[in-house]
Short mmCIF file of C-alpha atoms in Angstrom, two decimals:
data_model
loop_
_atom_site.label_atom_id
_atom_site.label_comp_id
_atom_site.label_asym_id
_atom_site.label_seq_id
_atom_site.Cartn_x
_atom_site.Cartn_y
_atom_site.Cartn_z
CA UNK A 1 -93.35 -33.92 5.41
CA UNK A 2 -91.43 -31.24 6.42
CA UNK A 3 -88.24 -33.20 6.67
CA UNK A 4 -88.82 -33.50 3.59
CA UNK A 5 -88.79 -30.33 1.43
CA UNK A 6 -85.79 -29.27 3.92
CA UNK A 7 -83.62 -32.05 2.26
CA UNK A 8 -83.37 -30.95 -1.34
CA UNK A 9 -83.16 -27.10 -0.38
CA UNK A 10 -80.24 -28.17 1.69
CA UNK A 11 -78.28 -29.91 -0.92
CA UNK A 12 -78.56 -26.78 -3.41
CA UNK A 13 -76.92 -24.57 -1.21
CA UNK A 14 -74.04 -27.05 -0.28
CA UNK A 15 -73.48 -27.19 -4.07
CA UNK A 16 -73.60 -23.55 -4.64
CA UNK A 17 -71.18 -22.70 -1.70
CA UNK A 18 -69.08 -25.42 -3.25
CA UNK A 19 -68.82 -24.19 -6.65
CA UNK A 20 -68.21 -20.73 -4.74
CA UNK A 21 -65.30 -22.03 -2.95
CA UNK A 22 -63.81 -23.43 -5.70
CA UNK A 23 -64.19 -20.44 -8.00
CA UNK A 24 -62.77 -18.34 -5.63
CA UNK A 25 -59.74 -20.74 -5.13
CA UNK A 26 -59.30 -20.92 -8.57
CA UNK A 27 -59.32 -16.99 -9.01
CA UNK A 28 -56.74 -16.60 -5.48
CA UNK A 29 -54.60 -19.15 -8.07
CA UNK A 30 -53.99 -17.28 -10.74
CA UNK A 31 -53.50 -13.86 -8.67
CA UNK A 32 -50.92 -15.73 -6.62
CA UNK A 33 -49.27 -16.49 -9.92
CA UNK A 34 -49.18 -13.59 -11.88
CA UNK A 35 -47.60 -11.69 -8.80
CA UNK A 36 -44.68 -13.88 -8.16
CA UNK A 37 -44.18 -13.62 -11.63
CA UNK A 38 -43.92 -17.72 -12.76
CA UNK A 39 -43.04 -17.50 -16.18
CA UNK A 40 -44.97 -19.75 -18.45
CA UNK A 41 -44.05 -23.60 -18.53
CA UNK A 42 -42.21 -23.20 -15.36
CA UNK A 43 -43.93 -24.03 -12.42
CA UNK A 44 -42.79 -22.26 -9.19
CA UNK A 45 -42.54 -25.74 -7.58
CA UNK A 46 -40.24 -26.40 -10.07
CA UNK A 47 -38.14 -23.30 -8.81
CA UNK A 48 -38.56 -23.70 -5.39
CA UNK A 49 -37.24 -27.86 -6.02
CA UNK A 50 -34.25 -27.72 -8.77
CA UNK A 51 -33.94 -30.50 -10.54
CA UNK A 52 -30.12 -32.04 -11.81
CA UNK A 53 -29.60 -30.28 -15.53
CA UNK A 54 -28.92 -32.68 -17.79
CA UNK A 55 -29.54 -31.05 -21.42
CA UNK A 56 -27.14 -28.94 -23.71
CA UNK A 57 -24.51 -25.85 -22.53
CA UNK A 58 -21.94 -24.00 -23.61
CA UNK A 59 -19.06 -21.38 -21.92
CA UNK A 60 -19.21 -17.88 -20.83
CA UNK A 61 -16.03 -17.30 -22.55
CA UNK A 62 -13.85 -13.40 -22.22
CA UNK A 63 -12.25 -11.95 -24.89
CA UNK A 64 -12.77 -9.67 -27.75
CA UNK A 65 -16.19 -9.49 -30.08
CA UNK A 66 -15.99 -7.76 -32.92
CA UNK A 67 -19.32 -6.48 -35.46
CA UNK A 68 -19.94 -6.85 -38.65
CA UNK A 69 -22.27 -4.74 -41.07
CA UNK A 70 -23.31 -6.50 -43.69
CA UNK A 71 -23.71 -5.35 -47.72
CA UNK A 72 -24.94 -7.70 -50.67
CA UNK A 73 -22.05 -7.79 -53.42
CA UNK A 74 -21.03 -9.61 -56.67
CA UNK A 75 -17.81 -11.54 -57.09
CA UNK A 76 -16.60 -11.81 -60.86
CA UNK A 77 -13.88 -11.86 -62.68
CA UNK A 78 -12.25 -8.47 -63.00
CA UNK A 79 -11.69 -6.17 -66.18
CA UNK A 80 -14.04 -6.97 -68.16
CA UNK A 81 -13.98 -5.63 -72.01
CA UNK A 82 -14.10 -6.06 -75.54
CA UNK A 83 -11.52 -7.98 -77.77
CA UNK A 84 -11.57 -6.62 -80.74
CA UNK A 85 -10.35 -7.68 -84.31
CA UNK A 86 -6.85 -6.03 -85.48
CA UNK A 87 -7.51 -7.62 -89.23
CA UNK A 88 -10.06 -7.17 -91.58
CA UNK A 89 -11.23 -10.41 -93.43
CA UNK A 90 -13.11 -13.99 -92.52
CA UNK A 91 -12.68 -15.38 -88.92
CA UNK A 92 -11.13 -18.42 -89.22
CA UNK A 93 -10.10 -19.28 -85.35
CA UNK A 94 -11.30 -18.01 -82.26
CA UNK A 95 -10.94 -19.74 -78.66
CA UNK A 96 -13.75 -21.32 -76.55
CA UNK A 97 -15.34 -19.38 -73.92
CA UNK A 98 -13.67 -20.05 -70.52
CA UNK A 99 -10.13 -20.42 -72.16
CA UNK A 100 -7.36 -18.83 -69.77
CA UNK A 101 -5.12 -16.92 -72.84
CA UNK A 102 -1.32 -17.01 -71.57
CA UNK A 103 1.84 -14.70 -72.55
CA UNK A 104 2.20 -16.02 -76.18
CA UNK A 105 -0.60 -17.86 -76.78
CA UNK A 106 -2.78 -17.17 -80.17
CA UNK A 107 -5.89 -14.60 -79.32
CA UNK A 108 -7.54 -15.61 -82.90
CA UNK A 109 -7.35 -15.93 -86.40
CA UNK A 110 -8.79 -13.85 -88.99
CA UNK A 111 -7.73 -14.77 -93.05
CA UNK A 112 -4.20 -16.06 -92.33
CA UNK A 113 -3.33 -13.09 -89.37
CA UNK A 114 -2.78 -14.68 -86.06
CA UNK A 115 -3.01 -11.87 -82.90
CA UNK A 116 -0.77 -13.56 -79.95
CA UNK A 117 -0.73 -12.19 -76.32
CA UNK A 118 2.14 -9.97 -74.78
CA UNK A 119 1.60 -8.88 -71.38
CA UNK A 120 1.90 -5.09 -71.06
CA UNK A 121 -0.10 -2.10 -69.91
CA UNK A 122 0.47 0.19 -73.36
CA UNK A 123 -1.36 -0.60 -76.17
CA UNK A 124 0.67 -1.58 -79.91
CA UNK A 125 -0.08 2.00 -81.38
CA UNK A 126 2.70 1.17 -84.42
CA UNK A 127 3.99 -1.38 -86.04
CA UNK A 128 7.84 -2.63 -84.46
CA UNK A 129 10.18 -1.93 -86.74
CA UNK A 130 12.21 1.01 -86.32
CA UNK A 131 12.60 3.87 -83.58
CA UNK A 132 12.42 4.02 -79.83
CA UNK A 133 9.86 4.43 -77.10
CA UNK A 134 8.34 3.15 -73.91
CA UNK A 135 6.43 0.55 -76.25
CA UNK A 136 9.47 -0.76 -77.60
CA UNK A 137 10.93 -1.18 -74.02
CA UNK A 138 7.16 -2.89 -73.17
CA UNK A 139 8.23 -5.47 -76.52
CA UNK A 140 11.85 -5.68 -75.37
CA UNK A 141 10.69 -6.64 -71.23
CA UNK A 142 7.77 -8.76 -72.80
CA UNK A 143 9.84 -11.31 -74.98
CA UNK A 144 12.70 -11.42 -72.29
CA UNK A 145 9.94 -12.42 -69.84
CA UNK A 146 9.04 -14.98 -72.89
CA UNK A 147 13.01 -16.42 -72.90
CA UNK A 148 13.63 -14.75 -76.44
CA UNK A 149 15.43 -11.14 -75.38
CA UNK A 150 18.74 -11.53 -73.33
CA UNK A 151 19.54 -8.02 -72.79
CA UNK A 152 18.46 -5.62 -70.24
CA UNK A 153 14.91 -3.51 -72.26
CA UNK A 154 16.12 0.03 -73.44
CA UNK A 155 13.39 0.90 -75.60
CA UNK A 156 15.75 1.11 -78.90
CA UNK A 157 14.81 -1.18 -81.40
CA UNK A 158 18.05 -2.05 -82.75
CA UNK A 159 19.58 -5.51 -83.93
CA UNK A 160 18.97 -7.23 -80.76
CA UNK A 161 15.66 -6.99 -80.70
CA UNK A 162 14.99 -7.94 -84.34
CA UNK A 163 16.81 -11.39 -83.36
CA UNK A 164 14.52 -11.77 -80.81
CA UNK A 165 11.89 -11.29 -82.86
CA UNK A 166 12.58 -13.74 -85.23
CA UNK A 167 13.20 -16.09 -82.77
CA UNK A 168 9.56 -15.97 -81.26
CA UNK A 169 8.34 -15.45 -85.00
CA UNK A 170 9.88 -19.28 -85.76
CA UNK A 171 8.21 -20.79 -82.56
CA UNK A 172 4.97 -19.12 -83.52
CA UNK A 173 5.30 -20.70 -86.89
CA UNK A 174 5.40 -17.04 -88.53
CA UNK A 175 7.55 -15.18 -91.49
CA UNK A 176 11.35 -14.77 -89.78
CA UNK A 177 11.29 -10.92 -90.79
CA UNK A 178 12.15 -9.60 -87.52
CA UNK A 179 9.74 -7.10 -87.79
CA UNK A 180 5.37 -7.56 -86.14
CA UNK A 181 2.72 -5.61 -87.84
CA UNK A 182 0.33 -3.28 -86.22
CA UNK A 183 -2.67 -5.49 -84.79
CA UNK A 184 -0.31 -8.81 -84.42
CA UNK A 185 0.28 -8.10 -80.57
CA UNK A 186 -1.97 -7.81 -78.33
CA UNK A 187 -0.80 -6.45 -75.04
CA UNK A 188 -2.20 -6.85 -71.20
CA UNK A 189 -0.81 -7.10 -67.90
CA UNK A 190 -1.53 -10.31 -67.48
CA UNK A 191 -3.54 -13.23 -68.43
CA UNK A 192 -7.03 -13.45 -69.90
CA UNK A 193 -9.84 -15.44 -69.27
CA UNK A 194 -12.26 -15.68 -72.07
CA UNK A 195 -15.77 -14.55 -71.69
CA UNK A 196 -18.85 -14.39 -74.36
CA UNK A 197 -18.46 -15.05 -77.81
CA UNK A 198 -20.05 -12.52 -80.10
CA UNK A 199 -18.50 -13.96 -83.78
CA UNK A 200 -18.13 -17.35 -85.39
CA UNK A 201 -15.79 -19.08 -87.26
CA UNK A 202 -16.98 -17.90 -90.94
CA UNK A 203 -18.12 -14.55 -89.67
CA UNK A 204 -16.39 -11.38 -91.67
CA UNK A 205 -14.89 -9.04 -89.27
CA UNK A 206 -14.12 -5.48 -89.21
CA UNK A 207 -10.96 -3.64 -88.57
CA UNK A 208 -11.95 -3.29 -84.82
CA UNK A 209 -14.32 -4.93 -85.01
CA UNK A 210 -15.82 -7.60 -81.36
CA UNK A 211 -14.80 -10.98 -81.39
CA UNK A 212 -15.28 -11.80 -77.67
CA UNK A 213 -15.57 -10.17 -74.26
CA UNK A 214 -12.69 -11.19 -71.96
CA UNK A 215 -11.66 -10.56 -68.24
CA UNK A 216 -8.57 -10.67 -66.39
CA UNK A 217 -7.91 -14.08 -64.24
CA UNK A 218 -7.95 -12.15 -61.28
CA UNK A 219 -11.80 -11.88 -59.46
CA UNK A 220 -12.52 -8.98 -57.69
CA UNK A 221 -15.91 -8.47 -55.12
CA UNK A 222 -17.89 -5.01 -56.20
CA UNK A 223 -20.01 -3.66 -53.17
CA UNK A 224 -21.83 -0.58 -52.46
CA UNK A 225 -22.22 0.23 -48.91
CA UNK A 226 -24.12 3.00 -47.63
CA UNK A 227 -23.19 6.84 -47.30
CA UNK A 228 -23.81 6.35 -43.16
CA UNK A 229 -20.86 3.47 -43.10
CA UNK A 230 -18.46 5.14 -45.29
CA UNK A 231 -16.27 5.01 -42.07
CA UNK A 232 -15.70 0.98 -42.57
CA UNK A 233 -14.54 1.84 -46.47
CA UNK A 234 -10.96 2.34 -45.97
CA UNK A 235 -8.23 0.99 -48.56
CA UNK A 236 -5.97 -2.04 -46.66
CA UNK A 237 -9.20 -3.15 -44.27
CA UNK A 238 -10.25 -7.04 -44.33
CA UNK A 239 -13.62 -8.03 -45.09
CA UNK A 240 -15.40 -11.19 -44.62
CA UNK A 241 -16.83 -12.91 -48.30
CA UNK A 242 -19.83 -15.50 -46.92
CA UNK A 243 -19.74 -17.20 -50.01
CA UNK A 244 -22.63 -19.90 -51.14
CA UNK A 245 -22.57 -23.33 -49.22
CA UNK A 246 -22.08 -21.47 -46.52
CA UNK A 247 -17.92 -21.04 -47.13
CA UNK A 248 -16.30 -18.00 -45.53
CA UNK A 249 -13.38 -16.46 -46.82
CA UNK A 250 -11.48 -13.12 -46.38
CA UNK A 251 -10.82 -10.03 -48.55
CA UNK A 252 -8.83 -6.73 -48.93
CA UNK A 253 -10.28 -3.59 -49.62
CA UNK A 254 -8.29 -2.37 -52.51
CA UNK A 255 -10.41 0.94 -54.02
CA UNK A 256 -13.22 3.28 -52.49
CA UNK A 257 -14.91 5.13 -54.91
CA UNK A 258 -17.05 8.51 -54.90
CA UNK A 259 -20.47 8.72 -53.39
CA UNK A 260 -23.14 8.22 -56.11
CA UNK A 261 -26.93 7.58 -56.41
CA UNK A 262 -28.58 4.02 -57.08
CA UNK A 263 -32.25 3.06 -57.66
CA UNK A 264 -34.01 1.88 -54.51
CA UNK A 265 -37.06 0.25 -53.94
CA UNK A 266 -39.77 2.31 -55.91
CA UNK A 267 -38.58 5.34 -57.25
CA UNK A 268 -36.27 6.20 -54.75
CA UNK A 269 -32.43 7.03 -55.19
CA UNK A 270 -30.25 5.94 -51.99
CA UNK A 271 -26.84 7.43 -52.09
CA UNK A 272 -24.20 4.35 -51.76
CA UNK A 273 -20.36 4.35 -52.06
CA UNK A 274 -19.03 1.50 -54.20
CA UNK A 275 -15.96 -0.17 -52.86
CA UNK A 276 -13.87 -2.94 -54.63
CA UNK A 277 -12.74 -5.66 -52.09
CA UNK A 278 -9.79 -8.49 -53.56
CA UNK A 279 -9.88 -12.13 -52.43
CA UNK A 280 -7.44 -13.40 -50.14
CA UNK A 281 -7.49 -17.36 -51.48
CA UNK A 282 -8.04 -17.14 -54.87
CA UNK A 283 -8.41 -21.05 -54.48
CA UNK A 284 -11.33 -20.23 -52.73
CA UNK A 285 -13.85 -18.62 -55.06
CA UNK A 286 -11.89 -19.83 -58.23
CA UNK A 287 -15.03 -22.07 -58.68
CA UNK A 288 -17.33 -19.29 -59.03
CA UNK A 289 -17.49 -16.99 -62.01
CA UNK A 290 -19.72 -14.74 -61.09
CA UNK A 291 -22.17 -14.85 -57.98
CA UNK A 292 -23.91 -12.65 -55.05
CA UNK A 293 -22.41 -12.67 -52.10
CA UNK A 294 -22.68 -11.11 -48.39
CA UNK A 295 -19.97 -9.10 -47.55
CA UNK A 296 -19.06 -8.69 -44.16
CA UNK A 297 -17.38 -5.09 -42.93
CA UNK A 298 -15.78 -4.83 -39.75
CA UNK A 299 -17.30 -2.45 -37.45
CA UNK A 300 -17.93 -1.85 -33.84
CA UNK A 301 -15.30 -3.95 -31.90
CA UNK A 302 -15.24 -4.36 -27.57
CA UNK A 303 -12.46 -5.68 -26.64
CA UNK A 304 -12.00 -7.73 -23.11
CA UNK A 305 -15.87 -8.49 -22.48
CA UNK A 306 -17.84 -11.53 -21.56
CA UNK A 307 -20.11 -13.05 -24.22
CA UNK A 308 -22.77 -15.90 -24.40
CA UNK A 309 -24.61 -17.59 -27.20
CA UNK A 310 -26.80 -15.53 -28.78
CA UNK A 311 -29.06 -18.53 -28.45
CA UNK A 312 -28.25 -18.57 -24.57
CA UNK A 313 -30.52 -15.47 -23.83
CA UNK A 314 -34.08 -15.89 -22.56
CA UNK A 315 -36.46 -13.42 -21.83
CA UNK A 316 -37.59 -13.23 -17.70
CA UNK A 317 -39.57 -10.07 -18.71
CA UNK A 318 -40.63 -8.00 -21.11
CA UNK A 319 -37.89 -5.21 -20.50
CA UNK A 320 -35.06 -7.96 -19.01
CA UNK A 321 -32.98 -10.68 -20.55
CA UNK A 322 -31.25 -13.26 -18.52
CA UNK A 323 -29.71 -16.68 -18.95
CA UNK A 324 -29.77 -19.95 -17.11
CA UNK A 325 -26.58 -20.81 -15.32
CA UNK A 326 -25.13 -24.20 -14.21
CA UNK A 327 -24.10 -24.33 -10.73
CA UNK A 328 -21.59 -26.50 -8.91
CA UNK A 329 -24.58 -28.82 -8.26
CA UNK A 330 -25.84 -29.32 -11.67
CA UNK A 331 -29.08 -27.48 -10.91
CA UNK A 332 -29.82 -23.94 -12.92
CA UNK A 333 -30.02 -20.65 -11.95
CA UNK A 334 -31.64 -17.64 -14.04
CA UNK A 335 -29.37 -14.91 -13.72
CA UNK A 336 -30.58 -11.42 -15.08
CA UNK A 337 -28.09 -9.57 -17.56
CA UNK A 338 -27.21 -6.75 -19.78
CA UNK A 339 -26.61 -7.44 -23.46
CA UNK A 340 -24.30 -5.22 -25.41
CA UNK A 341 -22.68 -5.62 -28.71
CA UNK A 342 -24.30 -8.51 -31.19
CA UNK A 343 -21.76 -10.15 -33.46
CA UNK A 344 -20.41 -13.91 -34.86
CA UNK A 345 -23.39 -15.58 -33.20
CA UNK A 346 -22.40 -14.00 -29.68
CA UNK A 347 -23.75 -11.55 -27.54
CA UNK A 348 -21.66 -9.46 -24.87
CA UNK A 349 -23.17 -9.64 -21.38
CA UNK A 350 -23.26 -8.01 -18.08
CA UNK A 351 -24.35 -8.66 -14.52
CA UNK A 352 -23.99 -9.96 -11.01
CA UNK A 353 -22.27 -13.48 -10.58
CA UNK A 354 -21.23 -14.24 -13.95
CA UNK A 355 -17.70 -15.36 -14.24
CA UNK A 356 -15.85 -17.21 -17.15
CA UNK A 357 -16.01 -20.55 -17.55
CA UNK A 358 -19.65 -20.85 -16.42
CA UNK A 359 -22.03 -23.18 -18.34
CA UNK A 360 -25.26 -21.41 -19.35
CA UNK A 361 -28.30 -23.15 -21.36
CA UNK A 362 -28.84 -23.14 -24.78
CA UNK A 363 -31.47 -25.43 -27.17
CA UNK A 364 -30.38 -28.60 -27.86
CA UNK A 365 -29.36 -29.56 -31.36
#
């Protein structure tokens, strides 16, 4: 009988020094772990055993890396304005929005008084029919660039440049008087594009009165950047346009203007600088008429360093970056670095054994 009560008392405390052993195993484990520091989903077998890399790499590559501070801005067409109506009477013609207007082409019709383009930067102030000035000189260089004055623009209207007159006055399909009205000229320096239409055809206009907006042909990209990186505002300096569907294209600062305040988020005011940047390849945002942008200003540059992927880095601690080298043997290595300067997807880094020309990890596309 005795034999018998031992049995089942014995059995208990083989399972409870089993369980015991096992917890305590279990708990040895994870201390082992956490102080040879595996990082998760990377077994320290695994890094004890290397295994042949077979997935995605790219170069440690030397050279020079150069930032970029970023500002949101709006290409458009530059010059924007009024054109306004140098007749009074009933609209009769008036061009479709998006026209390009050329040297000599008709601006618009109101009664039976055309207004034709002349490229120039002084406005007709007088009719041209007597006397001298730099707007005569303006007429005289603006028909000889139109193939109708021979002679070299002296700002006398004499003979000479009645002929011409009369000569673009018979193309035009005008009165041969050799004289042009006030408000029959229209002058700019160069082409215009046309913009929003604010009369119709049957519309009475007013001496100076608006017909439609227009804008030069050139486009221009209007940014403000902030007061602390008025040091990458300077007149001559590239920037990089990232325009939509993901197109880059460069630019040349051509103005800086004066420090002035602009509604933030709320109620605050931020002071900003606003800074006019020109396309390089017109051909390149000639498609756009007016859209946001992200301009890209040159900044901090190093020059002679090594740089990874940005996508390259990994972190082996909370405080320590690293990346995973290919060696000679196809197996990796997880070399500890210092990161520097951030720019074009790149990142500069320092350390121990790295070398150019070394493969590091990144994810695989």
């Amino acid at each position: 009988p005795g034999r018998t009560e031992a049995s089942p008392r014995l059995s208990r405390r083989r399972i409870l020094i089993g369980a015991g052993a096992a917890l305590l195993l279990a708990g040895a484990g994870v201390g082992t772990a956490a102080a040879v520091g595996v990082l998760p989903g990377r077994s320290r077998k695994a890094d004890d055993n290397p295994t042949t890399f077979t997935g995605a790499t790219d170069e440690i590559t030397r050279g020079d890396l150069q930032g970029e501070t970023s500002a949101v801005g709006t290409l458009r067409f530059s010059d924007s304005h009024a054109l306004r109506s140098g007749f009074e009477g009933v609209v009769t013609r008036l061009p479709a929005a998006g026209t390009v207007i050329r040297a000599g082409d008709e601006l618009y019709e109101v009664g039976d008084e055309s207004a034709y383009l002349m490229h120039g930067s002084i406005p007709a102030w007088r009719a041209f029919e007597v006397g001298k000035g730099s707007d005569v000189q303006q007429l005289q260089a603006a028909l000889r660039s139109m193939g109708y004055f021979t002679p070299e623009p002296d700002g006398a209207f004499g003979w000479r440049t009645a002929r011409a007159i009369r000569a673009w006055q018979k193309d035009a399909g005008l009165a041969q008087d050799g004289t042009i009205p006030l408000g029959r000229v229209v002058f700019a320096p160069d082409d215009l594009r046309v913009g929003t239409i604010k009369s119709r055809v049957g519309d009475r206009a007013a001496s100076d009165g608006e017909l439609y907006d227009v804008t030069s042909t050139a486009q221009v990209v209007e940014v403000n950047i902030k007061l602390a990186d008025q040091r990458l505002g300077v007149v001559g300096n590239k920037a990089t346009l990232h325009l939509p569907g993901a197109v880059d294209t460069t630019g040349t600062i051509t103005s800086v203007g004066t420090p002035t305040e602009k509604s933030g988020s709320g109620d605050t005011k931020e002071r900003v600088i606003p800074v006019t940047v020109v396309p390089d390849d017109a051909a390149v945002t000639s498609d756009f008429q007016e859209v946001s942008i992200t301009v890209g200003l040159p900044s901090e540059k190093r020059e002679n360093v090594l740089s990874v992927p940005v996508a390259a880095l990994i972190a082996l601690s909370p405080e320590q970056f690293g990346i995973e080298v290919v060696q000679d043997d196809d197996t990796t290595k997880r070399v500890p670095v210092t990161t520097g300067l951030f720019a074009a997807g790149r990142v500069e880094v320092s350390g121990d054994d790295l070398a150019e020309g070394q493969h590091v990890v990144v994810p695989q596309r």
